Short mmCIF file of C-alpha atoms in Angstrom, two decimals:
data_model
loop_
_atom_site.label_atom_id
_atom_site.label_comp_id
_atom_site.label_asym_id
_atom_site.label_seq_id
_atom_site.Cartn_x
_atom_site.Cartn_y
_atom_site.Cartn_z
CA MET Z 633 54.28 70.58 5.51
CA VAL Z 634 54.87 73.86 7.21
CA GLY Z 635 57.14 75.23 4.45
CA ALA Z 636 54.39 74.37 1.90
CA SER Z 637 51.83 76.11 3.84
CA VAL Z 638 53.96 79.12 4.19
CA PHE Z 639 54.90 79.16 0.61
CA VAL Z 640 51.22 78.86 -0.24
CA PHE Z 641 50.34 81.93 2.13
CA VAL Z 642 52.94 83.97 0.80
CA ILE Z 643 52.29 83.29 -2.72
CA ASP Z 644 48.57 83.18 -3.11
CA GLY Z 645 47.32 84.46 0.18
CA SER Z 646 45.22 82.58 2.77
CA PRO Z 647 45.04 78.89 1.74
CA PHE Z 648 41.25 79.06 3.36
CA ARG Z 649 38.99 80.59 0.80
CA ALA Z 650 35.83 82.42 2.22
CA GLU Z 651 34.30 82.35 -1.41
CA VAL Z 652 34.45 78.37 -1.60
CA TRP Z 653 32.89 78.03 1.96
CA ILE Z 654 30.06 80.39 1.02
CA ALA Z 655 29.54 78.36 -2.18
CA TYR Z 656 29.14 75.28 -0.12
CA LYS Z 657 26.83 76.85 2.49
CA GLU Z 658 24.49 78.51 0.18
CA SER Z 659 21.49 76.46 -1.42
CA SER Z 660 21.12 78.54 -4.45
CA TRP Z 661 24.01 79.61 -6.90
CA MET Z 662 22.50 83.07 -7.19
CA ASN Z 663 22.84 83.68 -3.55
CA ALA Z 664 26.42 82.16 -3.60
CA LEU Z 665 27.41 84.35 -6.38
CA VAL Z 666 26.12 87.59 -4.90
CA TRP Z 667 27.67 86.69 -1.57
CA ILE Z 668 30.96 85.72 -3.22
CA LEU Z 669 31.21 88.96 -5.25
CA LEU Z 670 30.62 90.83 -1.87
CA VAL Z 671 33.19 89.20 -0.34
CA ILE Z 672 35.50 89.91 -2.87
CA CYS Z 673 34.57 93.51 -2.95
CA PHE Z 674 34.27 94.18 0.69
CA GLN Z 675 36.39 91.17 2.17
CA SER Z 676 36.33 91.20 5.94
CA ILE Z 677 33.11 93.29 6.33
CA ALA Z 678 31.12 91.41 3.92
CA LEU Z 679 32.27 88.12 5.68
CA CYS Z 680 31.29 89.36 9.12
CA ALA Z 681 27.93 90.16 7.70
CA TYR Z 682 27.52 86.81 6.38
CA VAL Z 683 28.37 85.18 9.63
CA VAL Z 684 26.08 87.17 11.49
CA ARG Z 685 23.53 86.39 9.09
CA GLU Z 686 24.00 82.76 9.47
CA SER Z 687 24.04 82.95 13.28
CA PHE Z 688 20.40 84.06 13.21
CA TYR Z 689 19.48 80.82 11.61
CA LEU Z 690 20.64 78.79 14.68
CA SER Z 691 18.33 78.14 17.47
CA PRO Z 692 19.57 79.14 20.83
CA GLU Z 693 20.33 75.47 22.03
CA GLN Z 694 22.48 75.01 18.79
CA PRO Z 695 26.32 75.26 19.17
CA SER Z 696 27.93 78.02 17.22
CA PHE Z 697 30.22 75.69 15.22
CA LEU Z 698 27.27 74.60 13.31
CA ILE Z 699 27.62 77.92 11.34
CA LEU Z 700 30.45 76.26 9.20
CA PHE Z 701 28.12 73.68 7.76
CA ASN Z 702 25.14 73.88 5.42
CA LYS Z 703 21.57 72.68 6.48
CA ASN Z 704 22.50 69.11 5.45
CA GLY Z 705 25.59 69.18 7.29
CA ARG Z 706 23.82 70.70 10.20
CA ASN Z 707 21.43 67.93 10.41
CA LEU Z 708 24.08 65.19 10.18
CA MET Z 709 26.06 66.87 12.93
CA LEU Z 710 23.30 66.91 15.21
CA SER Z 711 22.13 63.30 14.48
CA ASP Z 712 25.74 61.97 15.42
CA PRO Z 713 25.50 60.83 19.03
CA LEU Z 714 29.37 61.32 19.58
CA LEU Z 715 28.84 64.97 18.63
CA ILE Z 716 25.71 65.72 21.28
CA GLU Z 717 26.87 67.19 24.58
CA ASP Z 718 26.51 64.59 27.70
CA ASP Z 719 25.71 66.16 31.10
CA ASP Z 720 27.10 63.00 32.62
CA VAL Z 721 30.83 64.07 31.59
#
């Protein structure tokens, strides 16, 4: 498994595609296309801007890992009692 991961990383670059993640996150295909083109052209700077933009959509009491999910995924994650922080622990 490690060998396959190293092979993919060397041959194809990072196996974690920011473009696919942005397509999952955006509700409009037009917004997704614009952000994907920005990430392809400007790489890390555009991705950093995208993450900062997405962090503004979170309320102060929401955990930062919710940036990884789209709006439907955020609602699902917050409704799961196993993922809600408990003060008794």
